[in-house]
Amino acid sequence: MAVRATNDVIWDWNLGTDEIWWNENFSKVFGHPREAGDRTVKSWYEGIHPDDQGRVIAGVHRVIGAGGQSWSDEYRFRRHDGSFAHVLDRGQVILDGEGRAVRMIGAMADISSRKEAEERIHNQALRQRLIAEFGQQAFASSDVEDVLSRAVELVTVALAADYCNVLELDASAKQLLIKAASGWPSEMMARRTVPIRPGGRLEFVLSRREPLIIDDLAKDGRFSDSPLVRLGVRSGIQVPIFGTAGTFGILSAHTRTERHFGQDEASFLQSVANILAVAIERRSAEERLERLAQFDSLTGLPNRHLFHDRLLKTVAHARRSGEPMAVLFIDLDRFKLVNDTQGHSAGDKLLKQAATRLSQCVRSGDTVGRFGGDEFGAIVSELSKPGDAGVVAQKILDALALPFKLDAHDTYVSASIGITLFPADGDNPEALVMNADTAMYRAKEQGRNTYQYFTREMNERALARVQMDAALRRAIDNKEFLLHYQPKVELKSRLICGFEALLRWQHPERGLVLPGEFVSVLEDTGLIVPVGERVLREVCEQIQAWRRDGLAVKPVTVNLSARQFQQKDFESIVRHILREAGIDPSLVQFELTESLLMSDPEGAARTLRGLKDSGVKISVDDFGTGYSSLAYLKRFPIDALKIDHSFIRDITTDPEDAMITLAIIGLAHSLKLKVVAEGVETQEQLELLAANGCDEIQGYYFSVPTTAEECAKMLRENRSLA
């Protein structure tokens, strides 16, 4: 009964014999004679539209092979008269007791009516989409004449659609529209919606501001309604589109054509007008986006992409002319300090002022661009001699050395500049920028506020640095870093009073590598941050290990890098590690260089106070090599000063070094700070320091840096100075 009640074509496929049974609806739906109802699979396959056969057959066999699955698909099936019906076919695989597929039953529904409705909707949408795409195409060209011609074509073609006949513009009207729209790409357009009603009139009014035409329009009251779209253009010509209650027409200087329209035409014409409006707005937006894509939004300078394009052209010109050219890579020194201390708003102001000064240092035909952050580039063409690039670089250094006014504060920055030459150093833009970047890093290594020309040796150095970077990343993954410890001795008791943890790299091929070869690369790449955290954790673990062995543990000093110290959450990281390790914070002492502290004294003082609050001790390393302000030194919450080994080395032979050392000892004691002398290697150095009140010494005279096991042995033996 259910089979008879349905309008679907029911089928039953015997997978063993490949025969299919159809119900009587097969004849009703497809017009085939009833005797054709018993059909083979081959016959069913042949009835499927050739374009659908492959997909349908593959889908059916896939579910049969999987066993026990349902199948569904939409495809076209041949009627008796040769036409095709759209069908929705569904089936279910039937298994026998052993799980083998033996039958497949299903139902096929004729969905041709639904498909035809969908097709009509699709075609209507397709026409609208094609018109919209054509509108986009018309306003995508950067050639004004092409844009205007396409605008005329869009109106003509759109009006030639199914809804109305072709409306031709005469030659004068087309020319007028082309002239009138000459300002479209650069002008913002005011849009106002004016309904276009069936039986109404749409007028495209094209007029030049000439007395005769203005008079004609003024006499015709029908043009008094507000425009649907009014385009104000630089040429002084107006192109308003009006919607009024009358007939449809296009009015030019010489021709008027009118035509009545109905509901569909009104809707279509409204869409055409909207498309035109949107196309013009899109063109204006594209111009803004194009500028954003090529120019830095903050400084207005060419960005990296446009800089590269101009460099391509400059290189091509230099190749033809034979005149040398240069690329300068400019990096502002310590710009991060301005951002961190004065805020990003001040940093942005500095970048904008710097961009202005850089642009004033080159000729109008040269290019200055911003790569991002505090990195800039300059293309200097048609050099008389290679040395002229250095003249430009020095001009830039002098310009940037002047104070920057940031929120009523005078701020000073410098720059490091790398210079590379074409054709001497490279023959393509990528190589030139890379070489200039390499030379800039060399300028930073030379002390900043200078410029360096690229050399082949720098390239080798840069390659070695890249290789070192990769090797260090592997070293972190493979846990190749280890710590050695150098004892410190108190001169009064002559006993060990602490240790300094020193990083070593156990290279799988080179053996033990000292920090002078790799720490600077860790610092530059930022790898020093995870390595530094690992060092602090390992020091805490070692202190715990010595305590478990029953040793009288002494404080251990850990060196801090600038990258670590400048982390915004550094204090919380330290507190977390100390809490996790469960050790007395006073057994950890952080050591910072004098130059690190003085690069940002205010910020350093805040961070130091936070560290002191956690219970650790703090000392200043390399004291005497920088430019400390005594006012700041007094404000830093530090426990000790360490005299740099460069003074200790010649303390017994150079009176100046001896005087500086004694002055540091006196200064430290007046500030109630301990004094540690590093690099003590002789009995004479030791005796002079002891006689003048130095508190602690560290150096090869007592012990070289050694393993934690050897340090434990020293503590057990209570080893002391002879």
XYZ file of C-alpha atoms in Angstrom:
722
model
C 0.000 0.000 0.000
C 2.801 2.406 0.921
C 4.505 1.722 -2.394
C 1.310 2.585 -4.292
C 0.612 5.698 -2.215
C 3.897 7.425 -2.957
C 4.767 9.420 -6.077
C 8.382 8.289 -5.817
C 9.898 5.677 -8.113
C 10.619 2.716 -5.797
C 13.364 0.307 -6.859
C 14.909 -2.938 -5.599
C 18.313 -3.991 -6.909
C 19.431 -7.609 -6.626
C 23.193 -7.312 -6.290
C 23.680 -10.986 -7.163
C 21.808 -10.954 -10.493
C 22.227 -7.223 -11.239
C 18.464 -6.964 -11.928
C 16.391 -3.992 -10.786
C 12.659 -3.966 -10.025
C 10.798 -0.656 -10.376
C 7.292 0.196 -9.239
C 4.675 1.542 -11.672
C 5.737 5.156 -11.008
C 8.745 4.475 -13.219
C 6.432 4.648 -16.263
C 4.528 7.661 -14.919
C 7.611 9.740 -14.173
C 9.812 8.873 -17.130
C 7.212 7.804 -19.732
C 8.783 4.393 -20.306
C 6.465 1.444 -21.197
C 5.585 -0.822 -18.224
C 7.416 -3.798 -19.734
C 10.593 -1.755 -19.510
C 10.210 -1.761 -15.748
C 12.344 -4.875 -15.250
C 15.709 -3.556 -16.155
C 19.317 -4.443 -15.610
C 21.886 -2.275 -13.860
C 23.527 -1.653 -17.200
C 20.307 -0.155 -18.516
C 19.986 2.031 -15.401
C 23.565 3.238 -15.791
C 22.882 4.148 -19.443
C 19.859 6.218 -18.406
C 22.019 8.538 -16.298
C 23.156 11.720 -18.030
C 26.712 11.183 -19.400
C 28.028 14.154 -17.382
C 26.709 12.609 -14.141
C 27.479 8.921 -14.787
C 30.998 8.808 -13.371
C 30.090 10.501 -10.083
C 26.876 8.515 -9.510
C 28.330 5.077 -10.324
C 31.403 5.721 -8.169
C 29.202 6.801 -5.250
C 26.957 3.730 -5.478
C 29.863 1.284 -5.637
C 31.579 3.047 -2.757
C 28.637 2.457 -0.371
C 28.147 -1.125 -1.583
C 31.820 -1.809 -0.900
C 31.549 -0.278 2.567
C 28.481 -2.421 3.359
C 25.439 -1.368 5.311
C 25.534 2.320 4.369
C 22.928 4.621 2.880
C 23.454 6.548 -0.353
C 21.935 9.738 -1.766
C 22.632 11.836 -4.880
C 21.015 14.284 -7.293
C 21.480 13.657 -11.018
C 19.718 13.738 -14.391
C 17.875 10.643 -15.724
C 16.658 10.127 -19.309
C 12.933 10.169 -20.054
C 11.387 8.035 -22.808
C 11.261 11.070 -25.129
C 15.018 11.642 -24.764
C 14.807 14.616 -22.406
C 16.248 14.432 -18.920
C 14.527 14.760 -15.546
C 16.317 15.982 -12.410
C 15.977 13.311 -9.721
C 16.847 12.904 -6.059
C 17.803 9.258 -5.589
C 18.242 7.538 -2.214
C 19.185 3.952 -1.403
C 20.094 1.587 1.443
C 22.383 -1.489 1.256
C 20.877 -4.738 2.670
C 23.260 -7.327 4.187
C 22.776 -11.080 4.617
C 23.471 -12.985 7.809
C 27.182 -13.092 7.057
C 27.435 -9.355 6.531
C 27.616 -9.461 2.721
C 25.809 -6.885 0.595
C 23.016 -8.725 -1.301
C 20.431 -6.069 -2.132
C 19.974 -2.351 -2.363
C 16.539 -0.730 -2.130
C 15.668 2.897 -2.651
C 13.369 5.640 -3.919
C 13.805 8.177 -6.711
C 11.918 11.511 -6.677
C 11.417 13.802 -9.666
C 12.687 17.254 -8.601
C 12.640 18.851 -12.057
C 10.152 21.577 -11.067
C 12.243 22.581 -8.095
C 15.370 22.605 -10.221
C 13.730 24.763 -12.877
C 12.675 27.273 -10.216
C 16.167 27.259 -8.802
C 17.533 27.719 -12.319
C 15.312 30.756 -12.901
C 16.411 32.281 -9.616
C 19.990 31.428 -10.420
C 19.795 32.991 -13.883
C 18.268 36.161 -12.493
C 20.963 36.326 -9.812
C 23.566 35.553 -12.441
C 22.456 38.486 -14.579
C 22.633 40.783 -11.583
C 26.031 39.384 -10.611
C 27.379 39.816 -14.129
C 26.241 43.429 -14.139
C 27.831 43.963 -10.720
C 31.063 42.316 -11.866
C 31.014 44.452 -14.961
C 30.593 47.504 -12.773
C 33.576 46.445 -10.665
C 35.576 45.837 -13.806
C 34.645 49.242 -15.148
C 36.036 51.009 -12.105
C 39.027 48.750 -11.481
C 41.222 50.218 -14.206
C 43.756 52.854 -13.251
C 43.493 54.435 -16.713
C 40.950 57.266 -16.495
C 39.945 57.115 -20.176
C 39.391 53.363 -19.879
C 37.342 53.854 -16.710
C 35.083 56.359 -18.428
C 34.597 54.268 -21.552
C 33.647 51.307 -19.385
C 31.185 53.472 -17.459
C 29.373 54.348 -20.701
C 29.482 50.716 -21.788
C 28.038 49.570 -18.455
C 25.017 51.860 -18.766
C 24.418 50.843 -22.389
C 24.812 47.098 -21.832
C 22.783 47.106 -18.620
C 19.889 48.859 -20.331
C 20.147 46.338 -23.162
C 19.184 43.479 -20.811
C 15.933 41.569 -21.058
C 13.989 44.359 -19.371
C 14.317 47.095 -22.004
C 15.642 47.905 -25.454
C 19.109 49.226 -26.222
C 19.427 52.941 -25.639
C 22.242 54.485 -27.646
C 24.127 57.591 -26.585
C 25.185 59.796 -29.457
C 28.880 60.708 -29.866
C 28.568 64.072 -28.121
C 26.802 62.515 -25.122
C 29.463 59.821 -24.777
C 32.239 62.381 -24.959
C 30.449 64.528 -22.407
C 30.109 61.570 -20.007
C 33.802 60.761 -20.427
C 34.799 64.339 -19.590
C 32.290 64.587 -16.772
C 33.569 61.480 -14.993
C 37.232 62.511 -15.142
C 37.106 63.278 -11.426
C 35.396 60.043 -10.309
C 38.436 58.142 -9.011
C 39.452 60.919 -6.619
C 36.149 62.403 -5.445
C 33.869 61.184 -2.691
C 30.306 60.853 -3.873
C 27.127 61.740 -1.982
C 24.499 58.968 -2.252
C 20.808 59.572 -1.718
C 18.105 57.022 -2.396
C 15.253 58.293 -4.566
C 12.611 55.640 -5.326
C 12.040 54.886 -9.004
C 8.389 53.868 -9.351
C 6.697 51.928 -12.143
C 5.450 54.360 -14.733
C 8.060 56.848 -13.563
C 10.965 58.299 -15.483
C 14.703 57.936 -14.952
C 16.817 60.669 -16.508
C 20.582 60.639 -16.908
C 21.243 64.371 -17.201
C 24.589 65.199 -18.759
C 25.315 68.902 -18.742
C 28.281 71.210 -18.995
C 28.088 74.493 -17.160
C 27.208 76.515 -20.216
C 24.499 79.197 -20.104
C 22.436 77.671 -22.935
C 22.076 74.240 -21.318
C 21.584 75.608 -17.815
C 18.790 77.803 -19.179
C 17.191 74.816 -20.894
C 17.265 72.804 -17.667
C 15.960 75.709 -15.634
C 12.927 76.069 -17.944
C 12.049 72.387 -17.559
C 10.354 71.889 -14.196
C 10.667 68.153 -14.487
C 14.337 68.376 -13.431
C 13.585 69.843 -10.030
C 13.595 66.579 -8.053
C 16.593 65.575 -5.923
C 19.116 63.474 -7.813
C 19.474 59.779 -7.174
C 23.231 60.225 -7.496
C 25.089 63.496 -7.972
C 28.758 63.423 -8.917
C 30.770 66.559 -8.171
C 33.973 66.427 -10.221
C 37.136 68.484 -10.543
C 36.364 69.415 -14.132
C 33.332 71.406 -12.952
C 30.939 69.112 -14.825
C 27.989 67.523 -13.028
C 26.463 64.137 -13.769
C 23.239 63.896 -11.715
C 20.912 60.880 -12.074
C 17.276 61.892 -11.437
C 14.228 59.855 -10.520
C 10.927 61.577 -11.325
C 7.342 60.628 -12.162
C 7.271 60.557 -15.942
C 9.042 58.577 -18.630
C 12.506 57.109 -18.896
C 15.070 58.978 -20.916
C 18.653 60.033 -21.419
C 19.204 63.733 -22.026
C 22.420 64.975 -23.644
C 23.434 68.306 -25.153
C 21.763 67.344 -28.423
C 19.608 64.254 -27.903
C 16.784 63.061 -25.654
C 15.416 59.525 -25.776
C 12.402 58.518 -23.698
C 10.863 55.151 -22.866
C 8.202 53.996 -20.402
C 9.028 51.156 -18.015
C 7.233 48.801 -15.632
C 7.879 47.197 -12.224
C 10.747 44.935 -13.302
C 12.338 47.725 -15.321
C 12.091 50.106 -12.356
C 13.763 47.608 -10.070
C 16.440 46.886 -12.649
C 17.180 50.529 -13.361
C 17.410 51.262 -9.632
C 19.991 48.469 -9.413
C 21.927 49.898 -12.354
C 22.061 53.298 -10.696
C 23.188 51.724 -7.416
C 25.851 49.702 -9.200
C 27.233 52.862 -10.747
C 27.274 54.573 -7.373
C 28.945 51.644 -5.614
C 31.486 51.282 -8.416
C 32.558 54.889 -8.028
C 32.755 54.560 -4.244
C 34.742 51.372 -4.623
C 37.203 53.112 -6.905
C 37.771 55.802 -4.292
C 38.202 53.147 -1.573
C 40.624 51.202 -3.760
C 42.761 54.284 -4.157
C 42.911 54.633 -0.392
C 43.719 50.940 0.016
C 46.349 51.194 -2.702
C 48.038 53.953 -0.768
C 47.869 51.925 2.436
C 49.424 48.992 0.567
C 52.351 51.102 -0.642
C 52.944 53.712 2.042
C 53.620 53.465 5.746
C 50.525 54.709 7.577
C 52.496 56.355 10.398
C 55.234 58.250 8.556
C 53.818 58.480 5.028
C 57.070 57.041 3.635
C 57.112 54.230 1.069
C 56.772 50.898 2.849
C 58.962 47.846 2.256
C 56.927 46.764 -0.779
C 57.076 50.125 -2.588
C 60.722 50.585 -1.537
C 61.531 47.278 -3.247
C 59.684 48.339 -6.421
C 61.583 51.632 -6.581
C 64.843 49.843 -5.893
C 64.137 47.539 -8.843
C 63.707 50.559 -11.128
C 66.749 52.367 -9.733
C 68.927 49.276 -10.215
C 67.683 48.910 -13.807
C 68.474 52.593 -14.495
C 71.928 52.275 -12.912
C 72.627 49.187 -14.981
C 71.816 51.119 -18.168
C 73.624 54.324 -17.217
C 76.660 52.704 -15.626
C 76.475 55.138 -12.693
C 76.851 53.649 -9.202
C 74.081 53.794 -6.647
C 73.800 52.916 -2.950
C 71.322 51.441 -0.510
C 71.432 52.612 3.113
C 69.924 50.591 5.957
C 69.200 52.914 8.913
C 68.348 51.646 12.398
C 67.598 54.023 15.287
C 69.733 53.175 18.322
C 67.896 52.399 21.575
C 64.506 53.347 20.157
C 62.932 50.671 22.385
C 64.075 52.708 25.373
C 61.935 55.663 24.230
C 58.900 53.402 23.824
C 59.395 51.777 27.224
C 60.089 54.955 29.190
C 57.932 57.561 27.432
C 55.230 55.402 25.891
C 54.296 54.358 22.351
C 52.748 57.748 21.594
C 56.125 59.404 22.117
C 57.759 56.653 20.070
C 55.386 57.324 17.168
C 56.137 61.046 17.311
C 59.851 60.327 17.222
C 59.443 58.047 14.184
C 57.466 60.708 12.308
C 60.036 63.403 13.071
C 62.868 61.054 12.120
C 61.125 60.272 8.807
C 60.912 64.003 8.019
C 64.603 64.523 8.778
C 65.627 61.507 6.699
C 63.630 62.760 3.697
C 65.390 66.123 3.951
C 68.807 64.438 3.770
C 68.357 63.043 0.239
C 67.574 64.531 -3.149
C 64.045 64.646 -4.540
C 64.805 61.808 -6.977
C 66.033 59.486 -4.209
C 63.823 57.364 -1.964
C 63.515 57.033 1.804
C 61.294 54.226 3.086
C 60.317 52.631 6.356
C 60.740 48.877 6.711
C 58.926 48.692 10.057
C 59.658 49.449 13.700
C 62.694 51.734 13.879
C 64.219 50.499 10.596
C 64.438 52.765 7.545
C 66.054 52.502 4.134
C 67.345 54.991 1.578
C 68.069 54.604 -2.142
C 70.706 57.062 -3.332
C 71.128 57.049 -7.120
C 73.571 58.529 -9.645
C 76.577 58.779 -7.334
C 79.632 60.588 -8.673
C 81.826 58.299 -6.560
C 81.160 55.593 -3.935
C 82.292 57.895 -1.124
C 79.288 60.159 -1.732
C 77.087 57.556 -0.011
C 79.109 58.104 3.149
C 78.500 61.851 2.877
C 74.730 61.167 2.835
C 75.062 58.778 5.775
C 76.954 61.352 7.840
C 74.328 63.955 6.957
C 71.680 61.588 8.316
C 73.660 60.967 11.518
C 74.021 64.711 12.065
C 70.296 65.298 11.442
C 69.234 62.570 13.860
C 71.690 63.757 16.525
C 69.634 66.921 17.067
C 67.128 66.710 19.945
C 63.607 65.434 19.280
C 60.789 67.364 20.944
C 58.468 64.775 22.468
C 55.756 66.174 24.751
C 57.933 69.124 25.808
C 60.871 66.811 26.554
C 64.131 66.833 24.605
C 64.962 63.256 23.593
C 68.200 62.180 21.949
C 68.752 59.150 19.743
C 71.440 58.112 17.332
C 71.505 55.735 14.376
C 73.551 52.888 12.971
C 73.773 52.897 9.169
C 74.893 50.187 6.765
C 75.859 51.095 3.184
C 76.039 48.795 0.180
C 76.912 49.764 -3.401
C 75.666 48.736 -6.827
C 77.198 47.100 -8.778
C 80.197 46.417 -6.525
C 78.356 44.585 -3.726
C 75.385 43.041 -5.513
C 73.261 43.189 -8.652
C 69.746 42.604 -7.332
C 67.550 44.426 -4.789
C 67.339 41.539 -2.329
C 71.126 41.192 -2.098
C 71.613 44.949 -1.744
C 69.140 45.285 1.146
C 70.569 42.215 2.853
C 74.133 43.537 2.502
C 73.141 46.957 3.840
C 71.453 45.233 6.788
C 74.650 43.263 7.472
C 76.747 46.445 7.367
C 74.284 48.134 9.745
C 74.841 45.404 12.340
C 78.575 45.923 11.970
C 78.015 49.637 12.682
C 76.181 48.673 15.880
C 79.083 46.448 16.899
C 81.426 49.391 16.357
C 79.632 51.378 19.057
C 76.558 52.771 17.219
C 76.072 56.334 15.925
C 78.242 55.524 12.916
C 78.055 54.054 9.424
C 79.829 51.129 7.816
C 80.310 50.140 4.179
C 79.555 46.517 3.357
C 82.549 44.224 2.814
C 82.822 40.596 1.742
C 84.236 39.778 5.175
C 80.959 41.009 6.689
C 79.088 38.554 4.496
C 81.212 35.704 5.811
C 80.715 37.027 9.325
C 76.948 37.227 8.808
C 76.884 33.674 7.418
C 78.871 32.466 10.408
C 76.397 34.255 12.657
C 73.444 32.542 10.973
C 75.180 29.191 11.368
C 75.915 29.996 15.011
C 72.247 30.894 15.542
C 71.140 27.526 14.146
C 73.742 25.684 16.238
C 72.629 27.473 19.422
C 68.995 26.559 18.807
C 70.068 22.923 18.463
C 72.133 23.299 21.639
C 69.028 24.419 23.555
C 67.010 21.479 22.224
C 69.838 19.005 22.954
C 70.632 20.477 26.412
C 74.274 21.169 25.504
C 74.631 24.174 27.853
C 76.144 23.625 31.291
C 77.340 25.710 34.219
C 80.768 26.096 35.761
C 81.258 27.975 39.025
C 84.120 30.280 40.060
C 84.621 30.773 43.821
C 84.785 34.199 45.466
C 86.930 34.622 48.592
C 86.431 36.997 51.510
C 89.762 38.689 52.259
C 89.198 38.991 56.021
C 88.464 35.311 56.640
C 90.293 34.148 53.465
C 87.478 31.590 53.036
C 85.060 30.973 50.157
C 82.116 33.368 50.480
C 80.249 32.638 47.254
C 80.362 31.485 43.643
C 79.658 32.981 40.233
C 77.725 30.767 37.788
C 79.308 30.917 34.328
C 77.662 29.533 31.188
C 79.530 27.020 29.021
C 78.584 25.253 25.792
C 79.546 21.601 25.477
C 79.722 21.486 21.677
C 79.475 17.922 20.297
C 82.430 18.517 17.944
C 84.396 21.501 19.291
C 84.240 20.573 22.947
C 83.866 23.230 25.644
C 83.056 26.660 24.142
C 83.492 29.789 26.281
C 80.728 32.446 26.460
C 82.706 35.096 24.557
C 81.963 33.160 21.335
C 78.222 32.727 21.681
C 76.585 34.950 24.332
C 76.346 37.969 21.996
C 74.442 35.838 19.467
C 72.121 34.578 22.208
C 71.531 38.209 23.147
C 70.862 39.437 19.583
C 68.484 36.590 18.739
C 66.592 36.755 22.036
C 67.584 33.167 22.875
C 69.275 34.531 25.986
C 65.822 34.786 27.611
C 65.009 31.028 27.702
C 68.668 30.179 28.335
C 68.826 32.695 31.199
C 65.725 31.209 32.815
C 67.279 27.753 32.514
C 70.474 29.030 34.167
C 68.533 30.450 37.132
C 66.588 27.218 37.574
C 69.778 25.151 37.416
C 71.514 27.400 39.980
C 68.557 26.954 42.348
C 68.669 23.180 41.837
C 72.432 23.171 42.541
C 71.973 25.148 45.759
C 69.394 22.580 46.866
C 71.740 19.724 45.928
C 74.588 21.220 48.022
C 72.198 21.651 50.963
C 71.067 18.030 50.710
C 74.749 17.029 50.873
C 75.035 18.882 54.167
C 77.292 21.663 52.852
C 77.313 25.230 54.149
C 75.908 26.789 50.987
C 77.243 30.179 49.907
C 75.405 32.712 47.687
C 75.644 32.081 43.945
C 75.845 34.992 41.484
C 73.898 34.839 38.203
C 74.673 37.255 35.363
C 71.728 39.086 33.812
C 71.617 40.211 30.186
C 69.890 43.342 28.912
C 67.208 41.257 27.174
C 66.344 39.447 30.404
C 66.379 42.579 32.518
C 64.071 44.431 30.108
C 61.333 41.766 30.200
C 58.190 43.361 31.568
C 57.388 40.314 33.718
C 60.977 39.558 34.748
C 60.384 40.127 38.475
C 57.408 37.737 38.536
C 59.439 35.113 36.639
C 62.215 35.338 39.254
C 59.749 35.091 42.149
C 58.095 32.053 40.562
C 61.398 30.203 40.024
C 62.605 30.934 43.572
C 59.277 29.851 45.068
C 59.254 26.700 42.950
C 62.815 25.806 44.011
C 62.052 26.437 47.697
C 65.393 28.084 48.521
C 66.358 31.134 50.551
C 66.300 34.051 48.013
C 69.346 35.609 49.731
C 71.439 32.722 48.350
C 70.934 34.158 44.829
C 72.712 37.310 43.697
C 72.072 38.940 40.327
C 74.938 40.690 38.567
C 74.266 43.462 36.010
C 76.669 45.587 34.007
C 77.028 49.283 34.704
C 76.157 50.195 31.083
C 72.930 48.161 31.251
C 71.757 50.117 34.289
C 72.659 53.519 32.882
C 70.868 52.962 29.535
C 67.591 53.580 31.420
C 68.334 54.564 35.029
C 64.718 55.252 36.011
C 63.431 51.952 34.630
C 66.424 50.079 36.065
C 65.782 51.503 39.525
C 62.151 50.319 39.430
C 63.106 46.801 38.341
C 65.921 46.569 40.892
C 63.556 47.548 43.693
C 61.170 44.788 42.610
C 64.005 42.249 42.614
C 65.222 43.376 46.024
C 61.717 42.950 47.399
C 61.894 39.291 46.377
C 64.891 38.836 48.714
C 67.764 38.425 46.236
C 71.031 40.386 46.328
C 72.287 42.621 43.510
C 75.762 43.634 42.379
C 77.070 45.832 39.582
C 79.646 44.235 37.287
C 82.424 45.950 35.283
C 82.198 49.027 37.479
C 84.378 51.902 36.288
C 84.059 51.110 32.565
C 80.793 53.022 32.057
C 79.530 56.476 32.873
C 77.625 56.093 36.100
C 75.909 59.052 37.654
C 76.608 59.030 41.395
C 73.114 60.399 41.978
C 71.614 57.336 40.302
C 74.117 54.965 41.867
C 72.951 56.112 45.287
C 69.333 55.373 44.328
C 69.995 51.851 43.037
C 69.205 49.200 45.716
C 72.469 47.295 45.198
C 74.658 45.290 47.575
C 78.069 45.250 45.891
C 80.299 46.746 43.192
C 82.640 44.567 41.173
C 85.833 46.246 39.908
C 86.473 45.353 36.275
C 89.450 43.081 35.616
C 90.906 45.659 33.201
C 91.841 47.803 36.221
C 93.023 44.868 38.347
C 95.341 43.520 35.639
C 97.832 46.412 35.893
C 97.035 47.568 39.421
C 100.602 46.916 40.610
C 102.318 48.545 37.622
C 99.993 51.345 36.471
C 99.453 54.154 39.020
C 96.257 55.320 37.265
C 94.652 51.878 37.504
C 95.673 51.696 41.150
C 94.148 55.134 41.841
C 90.875 54.216 40.092
C 90.672 50.955 42.031
C 91.255 52.652 45.378
C 88.700 55.359 44.474
C 86.060 52.692 43.680
C 86.755 50.952 47.004
C 86.365 54.243 48.867
C 83.199 55.169 46.944
C 81.607 51.759 47.571
C 82.350 51.804 51.276
C 80.963 55.341 51.601
C 77.725 53.984 50.077
C 77.899 50.977 52.439
C 78.478 48.572 49.548
C 80.828 45.605 49.378
C 83.654 45.613 46.816
C 84.609 42.570 44.743
C 87.746 42.584 42.589
C 87.624 40.208 39.626
C 90.531 38.911 37.599
C 92.967 38.595 40.536
C 95.844 36.431 39.309
C 98.930 37.312 41.401
C 100.013 37.521 45.028
C 100.965 41.182 44.513
C 97.472 42.102 43.292
C 95.932 40.266 46.239
C 98.109 42.013 48.828
C 97.473 45.500 47.401
C 93.703 44.925 47.397
C 93.713 43.484 50.917
C 95.803 46.390 52.220
C 93.295 48.906 50.811
C 90.149 47.380 52.199
C 88.780 45.345 49.273
C 86.162 42.927 50.634
C 86.256 39.995 48.208
C 88.339 38.734 45.303
C 87.700 36.392 42.426
C 90.187 35.091 39.895
C 92.636 32.442 38.780
C 94.883 33.118 41.774
C 92.437 31.149 43.901
C 90.589 29.024 41.335
C 89.559 28.829 37.715
C 85.843 28.287 36.958
C 85.145 24.623 37.621
C 82.414 22.035 37.997
C 79.796 21.932 40.741
C 81.383 18.720 42.049
C 84.787 20.379 42.430
C 83.170 23.355 44.216
C 81.477 20.931 46.632
C 84.881 19.419 47.355
C 86.285 22.899 48.137
C 83.447 23.530 50.590
C 83.995 20.166 52.326
C 87.716 20.876 52.680
C 87.002 24.426 53.872
C 89.608 25.544 51.346
C 91.089 29.001 51.931
C 93.686 31.424 50.595
C 97.242 30.392 51.471
